PDB file of C-alpha atoms in Angstrom:
ATOM      1  CA  MET A 381     -10.216  32.759  44.545  1.00 89.00           C
ATOM      2  CA  LYS A 382      -9.446  35.313  47.290  1.00 95.00           C
ATOM      3  CA  LYS A 383      -8.410  34.024  50.705  1.00 95.00           C
ATOM      4  CA  GLU A 384      -8.637  36.084  53.894  1.00 95.00           C
ATOM      5  CA  LEU A 385      -5.339  36.450  55.780  1.00 95.00           C
ATOM      6  CA  GLY A 386      -6.508  38.554  58.753  1.00 94.00           C
ATOM      7  CA  GLY A 387      -5.597  42.233  59.069  1.00 93.00           C
ATOM      8  CA  LYS A 388      -2.026  41.737  57.924  1.00 92.00           C
ATOM      9  CA  ASN A 389       0.371  44.220  56.399  1.00 93.00           C
ATOM     10  CA  CYS A 390       1.261  43.105  52.872  1.00 93.00           C
ATOM     11  CA  LEU A 391       2.917  46.326  51.732  1.00 93.00           C
ATOM     12  CA  TYR A 392       6.157  44.822  50.507  1.00 93.00           C
ATOM     13  CA  PRO A 393       8.917  44.939  49.389  1.00 93.00           C
ATOM     14  CA  MET A 394      10.270  47.748  51.554  1.00 92.00           C
ATOM     15  CA  PRO A 395      13.783  49.188  51.461  1.00 94.00           C
ATOM     16  CA  VAL A 396      15.916  48.075  54.404  1.00 94.00           C
ATOM     17  CA  ALA A 397      17.288  51.029  56.375  1.00 95.00           C
ATOM     18  CA  LEU A 398      20.011  51.388  58.960  1.00 95.00           C
ATOM     19  CA  VAL A 399      18.812  54.079  61.350  1.00 96.00           C
ATOM     20  CA  GLY A 400      21.516  56.015  63.170  1.00 96.00           C
ATOM     21  CA  ALA A 401      21.525  58.189  66.278  1.00 96.00           C
ATOM     22  CA  ASN A 402      24.060  59.157  68.870  1.00 96.00           C
ATOM     23  CA  VAL A 403      23.442  57.429  72.211  1.00 94.00           C
ATOM     24  CA  ASN A 404      25.519  58.859  75.029  1.00 92.00           C
ATOM     25  CA  GLY A 405      27.641  60.602  72.401  1.00 92.00           C
ATOM     26  CA  LYS A 406      28.429  57.412  70.469  1.00 92.00           C
ATOM     27  CA  PRO A 407      26.935  56.267  67.132  1.00 93.00           C
ATOM     28  CA  SER A 408      24.284  53.572  67.423  1.00 92.00           C
ATOM     29  CA  TYR A 409      22.617  51.903  64.443  1.00 92.00           C
ATOM     30  CA  ILE A 410      19.654  49.614  64.084  1.00 92.00           C
ATOM     31  CA  LYS A 411      18.287  47.838  61.015  1.00 92.00           C
ATOM     32  CA  ILE A 412      14.613  48.463  60.336  1.00 92.00           C
ATOM     33  CA  ASP A 413      12.329  47.186  57.604  1.00 90.00           C
ATOM     34  CA  HIS A 414       9.239  49.273  58.229  1.00 93.00           C
ATOM     35  CA  VAL A 415       9.585  52.775  56.875  1.00 94.00           C
ATOM     36  CA  GLY A 416       7.571  55.246  54.876  1.00 94.00           C
ATOM     37  CA  ILE A 417       7.629  58.345  52.704  1.00 93.00           C
ATOM     38  CA  MET A 418       5.429  61.209  53.903  1.00 91.00           C
ATOM     39  CA  ASP A 419       6.356  63.653  51.146  1.00 91.00           C
ATOM     40  CA  PHE A 420       9.453  64.654  49.198  1.00 90.00           C
ATOM     41  CA  SER A 421      11.284  65.853  52.303  1.00 94.00           C
ATOM     42  CA  HIS A 422       9.719  63.815  55.121  1.00 95.00           C
ATOM     43  CA  ILE A 423      10.203  60.237  56.138  1.00 95.00           C
ATOM     44  CA  CYS A 424       8.705  58.012  58.832  1.00 94.00           C
ATOM     45  CA  LEU A 425      10.266  55.123  60.703  1.00 95.00           C
ATOM     46  CA  SER A 426       8.471  52.433  62.657  1.00 94.00           C
ATOM     47  CA  MET A 427      10.720  51.320  65.497  1.00 94.00           C
ATOM     48  CA  GLY A 428      10.024  48.807  68.258  1.00 92.00           C
ATOM     49  CA  LYS A 429       9.893  50.675  71.554  1.00 91.00           C
ATOM     50  CA  THR A 430      12.694  48.684  73.183  1.00 87.00           C
ATOM     51  CA  HIS A 431      15.481  49.734  70.806  1.00 87.00           C
ATOM     52  CA  HIS A 432      18.502  51.502  72.246  1.00 87.00           C
ATOM     53  CA  THR A 433      18.693  53.840  69.230  1.00 92.00           C
ATOM     54  CA  ASN A 434      15.226  55.296  70.023  1.00 94.00           C
ATOM     55  CA  GLU A 435      16.673  56.944  73.145  1.00 94.00           C
ATOM     56  CA  GLY A 436      19.279  58.765  71.062  1.00 96.00           C
ATOM     57  CA  ILE A 437      16.633  59.975  68.602  1.00 97.00           C
ATOM     58  CA  ARG A 438      14.604  61.443  71.458  1.00 96.00           C
ATOM     59  CA  ASP A 439      17.616  62.941  73.247  1.00 96.00           C
ATOM     60  CA  ASN A 440      19.137  64.668  70.211  1.00 97.00           C
ATOM     61  CA  GLY A 441      16.002  65.281  68.125  1.00 98.00           C
ATOM     62  CA  THR A 442      18.008  64.035  65.148  1.00 98.00           C
ATOM     63  CA  PHE A 443      18.534  60.750  63.316  1.00 98.00           C
ATOM     64  CA  THR A 444      19.811  59.390  60.046  1.00 98.00           C
ATOM     65  CA  VAL A 445      18.546  56.880  57.529  1.00 97.00           C
ATOM     66  CA  ASN A 446      21.296  54.990  55.749  1.00 97.00           C
ATOM     67  CA  ILE A 447      20.582  52.788  52.741  1.00 96.00           C
ATOM     68  CA  PRO A 448      22.880  49.781  52.584  1.00 95.00           C
ATOM     69  CA  SER A 449      23.736  48.108  49.312  1.00 95.00           C
ATOM     70  CA  THR A 450      23.484  44.303  49.011  1.00 93.00           C
ATOM     71  CA  ARG A 451      27.289  44.292  49.439  1.00 91.00           C
ATOM     72  CA  LEU A 452      26.630  45.170  53.106  1.00 89.00           C
ATOM     73  CA  VAL A 453      24.058  42.442  53.722  1.00 87.00           C
ATOM     74  CA  LYS A 454      26.136  40.678  56.422  1.00 85.00           C
ATOM     75  CA  GLU A 455      26.827  43.823  58.438  1.00 83.00           C
ATOM     76  CA  THR A 456      23.200  44.961  58.025  1.00 83.00           C
ATOM     77  CA  ASP A 457      21.844  41.644  59.222  1.00 80.00           C
ATOM     78  CA  TYR A 458      24.105  41.799  62.290  1.00 76.00           C
ATOM     79  CA  ARG A 459      22.652  45.219  63.145  1.00 71.00           C
ATOM     80  CA  GLY A 460      19.219  43.595  63.184  1.00 67.00           C
ATOM     81  CA  LEU A 461      20.132  40.506  65.187  1.00 67.00           C
ATOM     82  CA  VAL A 462      22.442  41.600  68.006  1.00 66.00           C
ATOM     83  CA  SER A 463      21.031  43.860  70.702  1.00 61.00           C
ATOM     84  CA  GLU A 464      22.486  47.352  70.595  1.00 58.00           C
ATOM     85  CA  ARG A 465      22.829  47.263  74.337  1.00 62.00           C
ATOM     86  CA  LYS A 466      25.124  44.252  74.234  1.00 63.00           C
ATOM     87  CA  SER A 467      27.580  45.259  71.540  1.00 64.00           C
ATOM     88  CA  ASP A 468      29.324  48.361  70.293  1.00 60.00           C
ATOM     89  CA  LYS A 469      27.263  48.408  67.133  1.00 53.00           C
ATOM     90  CA  GLY A 470      28.686  51.635  65.825  1.00 54.00           C
ATOM     91  CA  ALA A 471      32.154  50.154  65.515  1.00 70.00           C
ATOM     92  CA  LEU A 472      31.186  47.980  62.522  1.00 81.00           C
ATOM     93  CA  PHE A 473      30.924  51.119  60.386  1.00 90.00           C
ATOM     94  CA  ASN A 474      32.778  54.397  59.920  1.00 93.00           C
ATOM     95  CA  ALA A 475      30.662  57.393  60.943  1.00 94.00           C
ATOM     96  CA  PHE A 476      30.532  60.855  59.437  1.00 97.00           C
ATOM     97  CA  TYR A 477      28.500  63.868  60.534  1.00 97.00           C
ATOM     98  CA  GLY A 478      26.751  66.586  58.543  1.00 97.00           C
ATOM     99  CA  LYS A 479      24.774  69.774  59.092  1.00 96.00           C
ATOM    100  CA  LEU A 480      22.965  68.662  62.252  1.00 97.00           C
ATOM    101  CA  GLU A 481      26.248  67.600  63.922  1.00 95.00           C
ATOM    102  CA  THR A 482      24.609  65.057  66.278  1.00 96.00           C
ATOM    103  CA  ALA A 483      23.337  62.504  63.749  1.00 97.00           C
ATOM    104  CA  PRO A 484      25.869  59.850  62.707  1.00 96.00           C
ATOM    105  CA  MET A 485      25.851  58.572  59.141  1.00 97.00           C
ATOM    106  CA  ILE A 486      27.424  55.404  57.786  1.00 96.00           C
ATOM    107  CA  LEU A 487      30.225  56.118  55.339  1.00 96.00           C
ATOM    108  CA  GLU A 488      29.969  52.628  53.810  1.00 95.00           C
ATOM    109  CA  CYS A 489      26.291  53.101  52.819  1.00 96.00           C
ATOM    110  CA  PRO A 490      25.812  54.575  49.326  1.00 97.00           C
ATOM    111  CA  LEU A 491      22.953  56.828  50.476  1.00 97.00           C
ATOM    112  CA  ASN A 492      22.439  58.753  53.693  1.00 97.00           C
ATOM    113  CA  MET A 493      19.618  61.005  54.818  1.00 97.00           C
ATOM    114  CA  GLU A 494      20.148  63.366  57.733  1.00 98.00           C
ATOM    115  CA  CYS A 495      16.896  64.149  59.559  1.00 98.00           C
ATOM    116  CA  ARG A 496      15.486  66.456  62.156  1.00 98.00           C
ATOM    117  CA  LEU A 497      12.794  64.817  64.298  1.00 97.00           C
ATOM    118  CA  VAL A 498       9.550  66.740  63.760  1.00 95.00           C
ATOM    119  CA  ASN A 499       6.972  64.426  65.285  1.00 92.00           C
ATOM    120  CA  THR A 500       6.583  61.174  67.188  1.00 92.00           C
ATOM    121  CA  VAL A 501       3.474  59.010  66.962  1.00 88.00           C
ATOM    122  CA  ASP A 502       2.926  56.632  69.844  1.00 87.00           C
ATOM    123  CA  MET A 503       1.704  53.216  68.672  1.00 86.00           C
ATOM    124  CA  PRO A 504       1.119  50.321  71.116  1.00 87.00           C
ATOM    125  CA  ASN A 505       4.441  48.575  70.386  1.00 90.00           C
ATOM    126  CA  HIS A 506       6.231  51.052  68.146  1.00 92.00           C
ATOM    127  CA  ASP A 507       7.524  54.602  68.123  1.00 93.00           C
ATOM    128  CA  ILE A 508       6.823  56.252  64.788  1.00 93.00           C
ATOM    129  CA  PHE A 509       9.475  58.897  64.222  1.00 95.00           C
ATOM    130  CA  ILE A 510       8.705  61.491  61.565  1.00 94.00           C
ATOM    131  CA  GLY A 511      11.729  63.349  60.287  1.00 96.00           C
ATOM    132  CA  GLU A 512      12.400  66.242  57.983  1.00 96.00           C
ATOM    133  CA  ILE A 513      15.284  65.418  55.681  1.00 97.00           C
ATOM    134  CA  VAL A 514      17.693  68.359  55.951  1.00 98.00           C
ATOM    135  CA  GLU A 515      20.377  66.900  53.716  1.00 97.00           C
ATOM    136  CA  SER A 516      20.955  63.784  51.643  1.00 97.00           C
ATOM    137  CA  TYR A 517      24.337  62.370  50.713  1.00 97.00           C
ATOM    138  CA  CYS A 518      25.335  59.977  47.958  1.00 97.00           C
ATOM    139  CA  ASP A 519      28.667  58.583  46.859  1.00 96.00           C
ATOM    140  CA  GLU A 520      29.560  59.997  43.466  1.00 96.00           C
ATOM    141  CA  GLU A 521      29.860  56.572  41.855  1.00 95.00           C
ATOM    142  CA  TYR A 522      26.081  56.009  42.286  1.00 96.00           C
ATOM    143  CA  LEU A 523      25.064  59.265  40.584  1.00 96.00           C
ATOM    144  CA  VAL A 524      24.183  59.655  36.912  1.00 95.00           C
ATOM    145  CA  GLU A 525      23.778  63.267  35.819  1.00 92.00           C
ATOM    146  CA  GLY A 526      23.238  64.287  39.445  1.00 90.00           C
ATOM    147  CA  LEU A 527      20.493  61.731  40.060  1.00 93.00           C
ATOM    148  CA  VAL A 528      20.736  58.584  42.155  1.00 95.00           C
ATOM    149  CA  ASP A 529      20.871  55.451  40.012  1.00 95.00           C
ATOM    150  CA  PHE A 530      19.144  52.861  42.223  1.00 94.00           C
ATOM    151  CA  SER A 531      20.273  49.979  40.034  1.00 93.00           C
ATOM    152  CA  ARG A 532      23.852  50.938  40.933  1.00 95.00           C
ATOM    153  CA  VAL A 533      22.993  51.425  44.623  1.00 95.00           C
ATOM    154  CA  ASN A 534      21.411  47.950  44.633  1.00 94.00           C
ATOM    155  CA  PRO A 535      19.574  48.437  47.948  1.00 95.00           C
ATOM    156  CA  ILE A 536      18.509  45.511  50.126  1.00 93.00           C
ATOM    157  CA  VAL A 537      14.734  45.027  50.117  1.00 91.00           C
ATOM    158  CA  PHE A 538      12.568  43.222  52.626  1.00 89.00           C
ATOM    159  CA  ALA A 539       9.333  41.250  52.444  1.00 88.00           C
ATOM    160  CA  MET A 540       7.784  39.646  55.534  1.00 77.00           C
TER     161      MET A 540
ATOM    162  CA  MET B 117      33.399  60.874  47.955  1.00 89.00           C
ATOM    163  CA  LYS B 118      29.957  61.932  49.318  1.00 95.00           C
ATOM    164  CA  LYS B 119      27.979  64.516  47.378  1.00 95.00           C
ATOM    165  CA  GLU B 120      25.151  66.591  48.884  1.00 95.00           C
ATOM    166  CA  LEU B 121      21.811  66.273  47.064  1.00 95.00           C
ATOM    167  CA  GLY B 122      19.705  68.670  49.175  1.00 94.00           C
ATOM    168  CA  GLY B 123      17.040  67.367  51.563  1.00 93.00           C
ATOM    169  CA  LYS B 124      15.775  64.730  49.171  1.00 92.00           C
ATOM    170  CA  ASN B 125      13.897  61.552  49.873  1.00 93.00           C
ATOM    171  CA  CYS B 126      16.002  58.576  48.770  1.00 93.00           C
ATOM    172  CA  LEU B 127      13.977  55.862  50.474  1.00 93.00           C
ATOM    173  CA  TYR B 128      13.469  53.623  47.484  1.00 93.00           C
ATOM    174  CA  PRO B 129      12.384  51.260  46.053  1.00 93.00           C
ATOM    175  CA  MET B 130       8.805  51.479  47.314  1.00 93.00           C
ATOM    176  CA  PRO B 131       5.926  49.159  46.411  1.00 94.00           C
ATOM    177  CA  VAL B 132       3.446  50.739  44.010  1.00 94.00           C
ATOM    178  CA  ALA B 133      -0.084  50.740  45.398  1.00 95.00           C
ATOM    179  CA  LEU B 134      -3.495  51.295  43.866  1.00 95.00           C
ATOM    180  CA  VAL B 135      -5.563  53.047  46.508  1.00 96.00           C
ATOM    181  CA  GLY B 136      -9.308  52.551  46.310  1.00 96.00           C
ATOM    182  CA  ALA B 137     -12.263  54.414  47.774  1.00 96.00           C
ATOM    183  CA  ASN B 138     -15.873  54.893  46.844  1.00 96.00           C
ATOM    184  CA  VAL B 139     -16.550  58.402  45.517  1.00 94.00           C
ATOM    185  CA  ASN B 140     -20.248  59.159  45.203  1.00 92.00           C
ATOM    186  CA  GLY B 141     -20.919  55.444  45.595  1.00 92.00           C
ATOM    187  CA  LYS B 142     -18.622  54.435  42.717  1.00 92.00           C
ATOM    188  CA  PRO B 143     -15.131  52.857  42.960  1.00 93.00           C
ATOM    189  CA  SER B 144     -12.263  55.252  42.348  1.00 92.00           C
ATOM    190  CA  TYR B 145      -8.612  54.201  42.253  1.00 92.00           C
ATOM    191  CA  ILE B 146      -5.372  56.123  42.189  1.00 92.00           C
ATOM    192  CA  LYS B 147      -1.796  54.874  41.850  1.00 92.00           C
ATOM    193  CA  ILE B 148       0.543  56.062  44.563  1.00 92.00           C
ATOM    194  CA  ASP B 149       4.241  55.424  45.126  1.00 90.00           C
ATOM    195  CA  HIS B 150       4.699  56.921  48.569  1.00 93.00           C
ATOM    196  CA  VAL B 151       3.472  54.638  51.289  1.00 94.00           C
ATOM    197  CA  GLY B 152       4.634  53.344  54.638  1.00 94.00           C
ATOM    198  CA  ILE B 153       4.245  50.660  57.277  1.00 93.00           C
ATOM    199  CA  MET B 154       3.419  51.924  60.776  1.00 91.00           C
ATOM    200  CA  ASP B 155       3.208  48.513  62.428  1.00 91.00           C
ATOM    201  CA  PHE B 156       1.923  45.062  61.582  1.00 90.00           C
ATOM    202  CA  SER B 157      -1.671  46.239  61.198  1.00 94.00           C
ATOM    203  CA  HIS B 158      -1.320  49.922  60.235  1.00 95.00           C
ATOM    204  CA  ILE B 159      -0.364  51.542  56.983  1.00 95.00           C
ATOM    205  CA  CYS B 160       0.138  55.131  55.843  1.00 94.00           C
ATOM    206  CA  LEU B 161      -0.436  56.663  52.431  1.00 95.00           C
ATOM    207  CA  SER B 162       0.936  59.962  51.172  1.00 94.00           C
ATOM    208  CA  MET B 163      -1.563  61.410  48.702  1.00 94.00           C
ATOM    209  CA  GLY B 164      -1.452  64.710  46.862  1.00 92.00           C
ATOM    210  CA  LYS B 165      -4.274  66.890  48.151  1.00 92.00           C
ATOM    211  CA  THR B 166      -5.924  67.319  44.761  1.00 87.00           C
ATOM    212  CA  HIS B 167      -6.800  63.672  44.176  1.00 88.00           C
ATOM    213  CA  HIS B 168     -10.410  62.742  43.675  1.00 87.00           C
ATOM    214  CA  THR B 169      -9.989  59.533  45.701  1.00 92.00           C
ATOM    215  CA  ASN B 170      -9.075  61.525  48.856  1.00 94.00           C
ATOM    216  CA  GLU B 171     -12.661  62.794  49.044  1.00 94.00           C
ATOM    217  CA  GLY B 172     -13.977  59.243  49.154  1.00 96.00           C
ATOM    218  CA  ILE B 173     -11.532  58.280  51.897  1.00 97.00           C
ATOM    219  CA  ARG B 174     -12.734  61.198  54.018  1.00 96.00           C
ATOM    220  CA  ASP B 175     -16.430  60.619  53.290  1.00 96.00           C
ATOM    221  CA  ASN B 176     -16.470  56.894  54.061  1.00 97.00           C
ATOM    222  CA  GLY B 177     -13.629  56.666  56.575  1.00 98.00           C
ATOM    223  CA  THR B 178     -12.475  53.603  54.648  1.00 98.00           C
ATOM    224  CA  PHE B 179     -10.021  52.829  51.859  1.00 98.00           C
ATOM    225  CA  THR B 180      -8.173  49.923  50.301  1.00 98.00           C
ATOM    226  CA  VAL B 181      -4.603  49.307  49.241  1.00 97.00           C
ATOM    227  CA  ASN B 182      -4.279  46.998  46.278  1.00 97.00           C
ATOM    228  CA  ILE B 183      -0.915  45.605  45.192  1.00 96.00           C
ATOM    229  CA  PRO B 184      -0.691  45.160  41.421  1.00 95.00           C
ATOM    230  CA  SER B 185       1.584  42.579  39.877  1.00 95.00           C
ATOM    231  CA  THR B 186       3.883  43.588  36.998  1.00 93.00           C
ATOM    232  CA  ARG B 187       1.281  41.961  34.692  1.00 91.00           C
ATOM    233  CA  LEU B 188      -0.924  45.006  35.472  1.00 89.00           C
ATOM    234  CA  VAL B 189       1.755  47.639  34.764  1.00 87.00           C
ATOM    235  CA  LYS B 190      -0.215  49.247  31.885  1.00 85.00           C
ATOM    236  CA  GLU B 191      -3.475  49.591  33.817  1.00 83.00           C
ATOM    237  CA  THR B 192      -1.581  50.792  36.907  1.00 83.00           C
ATOM    238  CA  ASP B 193       0.288  53.432  34.955  1.00 80.00           C
ATOM    239  CA  TYR B 194      -2.980  54.684  33.479  1.00 76.00           C
ATOM    240  CA  ARG B 195      -4.384  55.122  37.015  1.00 71.00           C
ATOM    241  CA  GLY B 196      -1.432  57.411  37.734  1.00 67.00           C
ATOM    242  CA  LEU B 197      -1.552  59.460  34.533  1.00 67.00           C
ATOM    243  CA  VAL B 198      -5.196  60.202  33.818  1.00 66.00           C
ATOM    244  CA  SER B 199      -7.098  62.431  36.238  1.00 61.00           C
ATOM    245  CA  GLU B 200      -9.763  60.581  38.148  1.00 58.00           C
ATOM    246  CA  ARG B 201     -12.106  63.452  37.563  1.00 63.00           C
ATOM    247  CA  LYS B 202     -11.898  63.039  33.798  1.00 63.00           C
ATOM    248  CA  SER B 203     -12.351  59.308  33.399  1.00 64.00           C
ATOM    249  CA  ASP B 204     -14.301  56.503  34.963  1.00 60.00           C
ATOM    250  CA  LYS B 205     -11.213  54.983  36.511  1.00 53.00           C
ATOM    251  CA  GLY B 206     -13.024  52.256  38.344  1.00 54.00           C
ATOM    252  CA  ALA B 207     -14.240  50.673  35.145  1.00 70.00           C
ATOM    253  CA  LEU B 208     -10.747  49.387  34.229  1.00 81.00           C
ATOM    254  CA  PHE B 209     -10.968  46.889  37.065  1.00 90.00           C
ATOM    255  CA  ASN B 210     -13.533  44.604  38.655  1.00 93.00           C
ATOM    256  CA  ALA B 211     -14.386  45.618  42.205  1.00 95.00           C
ATOM    257  CA  PHE B 212     -15.217  43.463  45.205  1.00 97.00           C
ATOM    258  CA  TYR B 213     -16.165  44.508  48.735  1.00 97.00           C
ATOM    259  CA  GLY B 214     -15.310  43.042  52.120  1.00 97.00           C
ATOM    260  CA  LYS B 215     -16.080  43.553  55.801  1.00 96.00           C
ATOM    261  CA  LEU B 216     -16.241  47.361  55.694  1.00 97.00           C
ATOM    262  CA  GLU B 217     -18.706  47.298  52.771  1.00 95.00           C
ATOM    263  CA  THR B 218     -17.755  50.792  51.477  1.00 96.00           C
ATOM    264  CA  ALA B 219     -14.147  50.172  50.391  1.00 97.00           C
ATOM    265  CA  PRO B 220     -13.736  48.801  46.838  1.00 97.00           C
ATOM    266  CA  MET B 221     -10.943  46.315  46.164  1.00 97.00           C
ATOM    267  CA  ILE B 222      -9.488  45.336  42.809  1.00 96.00           C
ATOM    268  CA  LEU B 223     -10.154  41.712  41.933  1.00 96.00           C
ATOM    269  CA  GLU B 224      -7.272  41.652  39.433  1.00 95.00           C
ATOM    270  CA  CYS B 225      -4.658  42.612  42.069  1.00 96.00           C
ATOM    271  CA  PRO B 226      -3.072  39.611  43.837  1.00 97.00           C
ATOM    272  CA  LEU B 227      -3.135  41.367  47.227  1.00 97.00           C
ATOM    273  CA  ASN B 228      -5.728  43.667  48.795  1.00 97.00           C
ATOM    274  CA  MET B 229      -5.812  45.356  52.181  1.00 97.00           C
ATOM    275  CA  GLU B 230      -9.082  46.741  53.502  1.00 98.00           C
ATOM    276  CA  CYS B 231      -8.544  49.655  55.880  1.00 98.00           C
ATOM    277  CA  ARG B 232     -10.416  51.795  58.356  1.00 98.00           C
ATOM    278  CA  LEU B 233      -9.148  55.391  58.431  1.00 97.00           C
ATOM    279  CA  VAL B 234      -7.828  56.076  61.944  1.00 95.00           C
ATOM    280  CA  ASN B 235      -5.909  59.322  61.469  1.00 92.00           C
ATOM    281  CA  THR B 236      -5.107  62.007  58.904  1.00 92.00           C
ATOM    282  CA  VAL B 237      -1.911  64.068  59.034  1.00 88.00           C
ATOM    283  CA  ASP B 238      -2.035  67.361  57.205  1.00 87.00           C
ATOM    284  CA  MET B 239       1.206  68.047  55.277  1.00 86.00           C
ATOM    285  CA  PRO B 240       1.630  71.161  53.094  1.00 87.00           C
ATOM    286  CA  ASN B 241       0.880  69.370  49.792  1.00 90.00           C
ATOM    287  CA  HIS B 242      -0.193  65.944  50.920  1.00 92.00           C
ATOM    288  CA  ASP B 243      -2.822  64.201  53.011  1.00 93.00           C
ATOM    289  CA  ILE B 244      -1.287  61.392  55.036  1.00 93.00           C
ATOM    290  CA  PHE B 245      -3.979  58.797  55.636  1.00 95.00           C
ATOM    291  CA  ILE B 246      -3.263  56.293  58.401  1.00 94.00           C
ATOM    292  CA  GLY B 247      -5.344  53.149  58.215  1.00 96.00           C
ATOM    293  CA  GLU B 248      -5.914  50.123  60.351  1.00 96.00           C
ATOM    294  CA  ILE B 249      -5.921  47.009  58.191  1.00 97.00           C
ATOM    295  CA  VAL B 250      -9.096  45.131  59.088  1.00 98.00           C
ATOM    296  CA  GLU B 251      -8.699  42.355  56.530  1.00 97.00           C
ATOM    297  CA  SER B 252      -6.208  41.308  53.873  1.00 97.00           C
ATOM    298  CA  TYR B 253      -7.030  39.225  50.827  1.00 97.00           C
ATOM    299  CA  CYS B 254      -4.788  37.206  48.569  1.00 97.00           C
ATOM    300  CA  ASP B 255      -5.475  34.998  45.574  1.00 97.00           C
ATOM    301  CA  GLU B 256      -4.753  31.388  46.487  1.00 96.00           C
ATOM    302  CA  GLU B 257      -2.206  30.953  43.696  1.00 96.00           C
ATOM    303  CA  TYR B 258       0.164  33.417  45.451  1.00 96.00           C
ATOM    304  CA  LEU B 259       0.109  31.638  48.804  1.00 96.00           C
ATOM    305  CA  VAL B 260       2.602  29.013  49.957  1.00 95.00           C
ATOM    306  CA  GLU B 261       1.631  27.290  53.208  1.00 92.00           C
ATOM    307  CA  GLY B 262      -0.700  30.187  54.026  1.00 90.00           C
ATOM    308  CA  LEU B 263       1.971  32.874  53.540  1.00 93.00           C
ATOM    309  CA  VAL B 264       2.208  35.344  50.679  1.00 95.00           C
ATOM    310  CA  ASP B 265       5.029  34.476  48.279  1.00 95.00           C
ATOM    311  CA  PHE B 266       6.117  37.892  47.013  1.00 94.00           C
ATOM    312  CA  SER B 267       8.219  36.409  44.233  1.00 93.00           C
ATOM    313  CA  ARG B 268       4.980  34.993  42.804  1.00 95.00           C
ATOM    314  CA  VAL B 269       3.072  38.244  43.366  1.00 95.00           C
ATOM    315  CA  ASN B 270       5.861  40.085  41.528  1.00 94.00           C
ATOM    316  CA  PRO B 271       4.785  43.560  42.717  1.00 95.00           C
ATOM    317  CA  ILE B 272       5.685  46.714  40.794  1.00 93.00           C
ATOM    318  CA  VAL B 273       8.287  48.793  42.625  1.00 91.00           C
ATOM    319  CA  PHE B 274       9.075  52.467  42.226  1.00 89.00           C
ATOM    320  CA  ALA B 275      12.230  54.569  42.554  1.00 88.00           C
ATOM    321  CA  MET B 276      12.213  58.313  41.908  1.00 78.00           C
TER     322      MET B 276
END
């Protein structure tokens, strides 16, 4: 028997992402659960409009998507709970930079995607940032014959 | 040690979805792996331009997203392998209709989202369909205190 739930998103599980951007020249990260794949080289992020990191994405036109492993669940959770404005969020992680130079990536995350902002969609409560992935990075220990082994990465997944 | 992979999407795992639309008045379904959440009531689908189902989405301005459980892995896989043009894909499943009347949902899937097409983004090889979820349906056996229990649904997930 089917029950109506209202117009509710049930598209889960989703991979948890730590989104990075430089804000005033310093790395800022925020945990988000609502993401999407547009095609093989484009990604979209759904970010509440009030986040500090959004400003950095707009200012630099760059951002990163970092995939934490379950080993980083405590640090990841903290990045979702404590306002970026109130703490030096970047300091929890070591940052590295790639081709775009302004988009900080998290060294401790097994997978990192470096993106150029190509479009922003204005939703009532969210900014949808669409990025072109210019480079992806993976620690060697998670690769098998050059391909990412997601069972080794062991990403955190989210369901509402 | 970080290794560069090229600008590759590594945003996995993603929930596997069976997208439904009426094509010439008959249900057509296609399995897709690249989806996204825009906000609590909006969803996006990345669909190769050649799919038969895309025509139905455009014609009716409606579509559905059906979440198969791992019990349906064989039928789901078939919907991804065999061209919709060559087989009567709809016949594998029993269809039901909701508020929008033109968007077929799969009775056998634990979760169904009925969507109104609100925007289409044209990517080089993909149509990105953005839908507003007007109603969601779940079989009672997967609900706990009115909320979807995803461990009971046991959705199929995909990693490239």
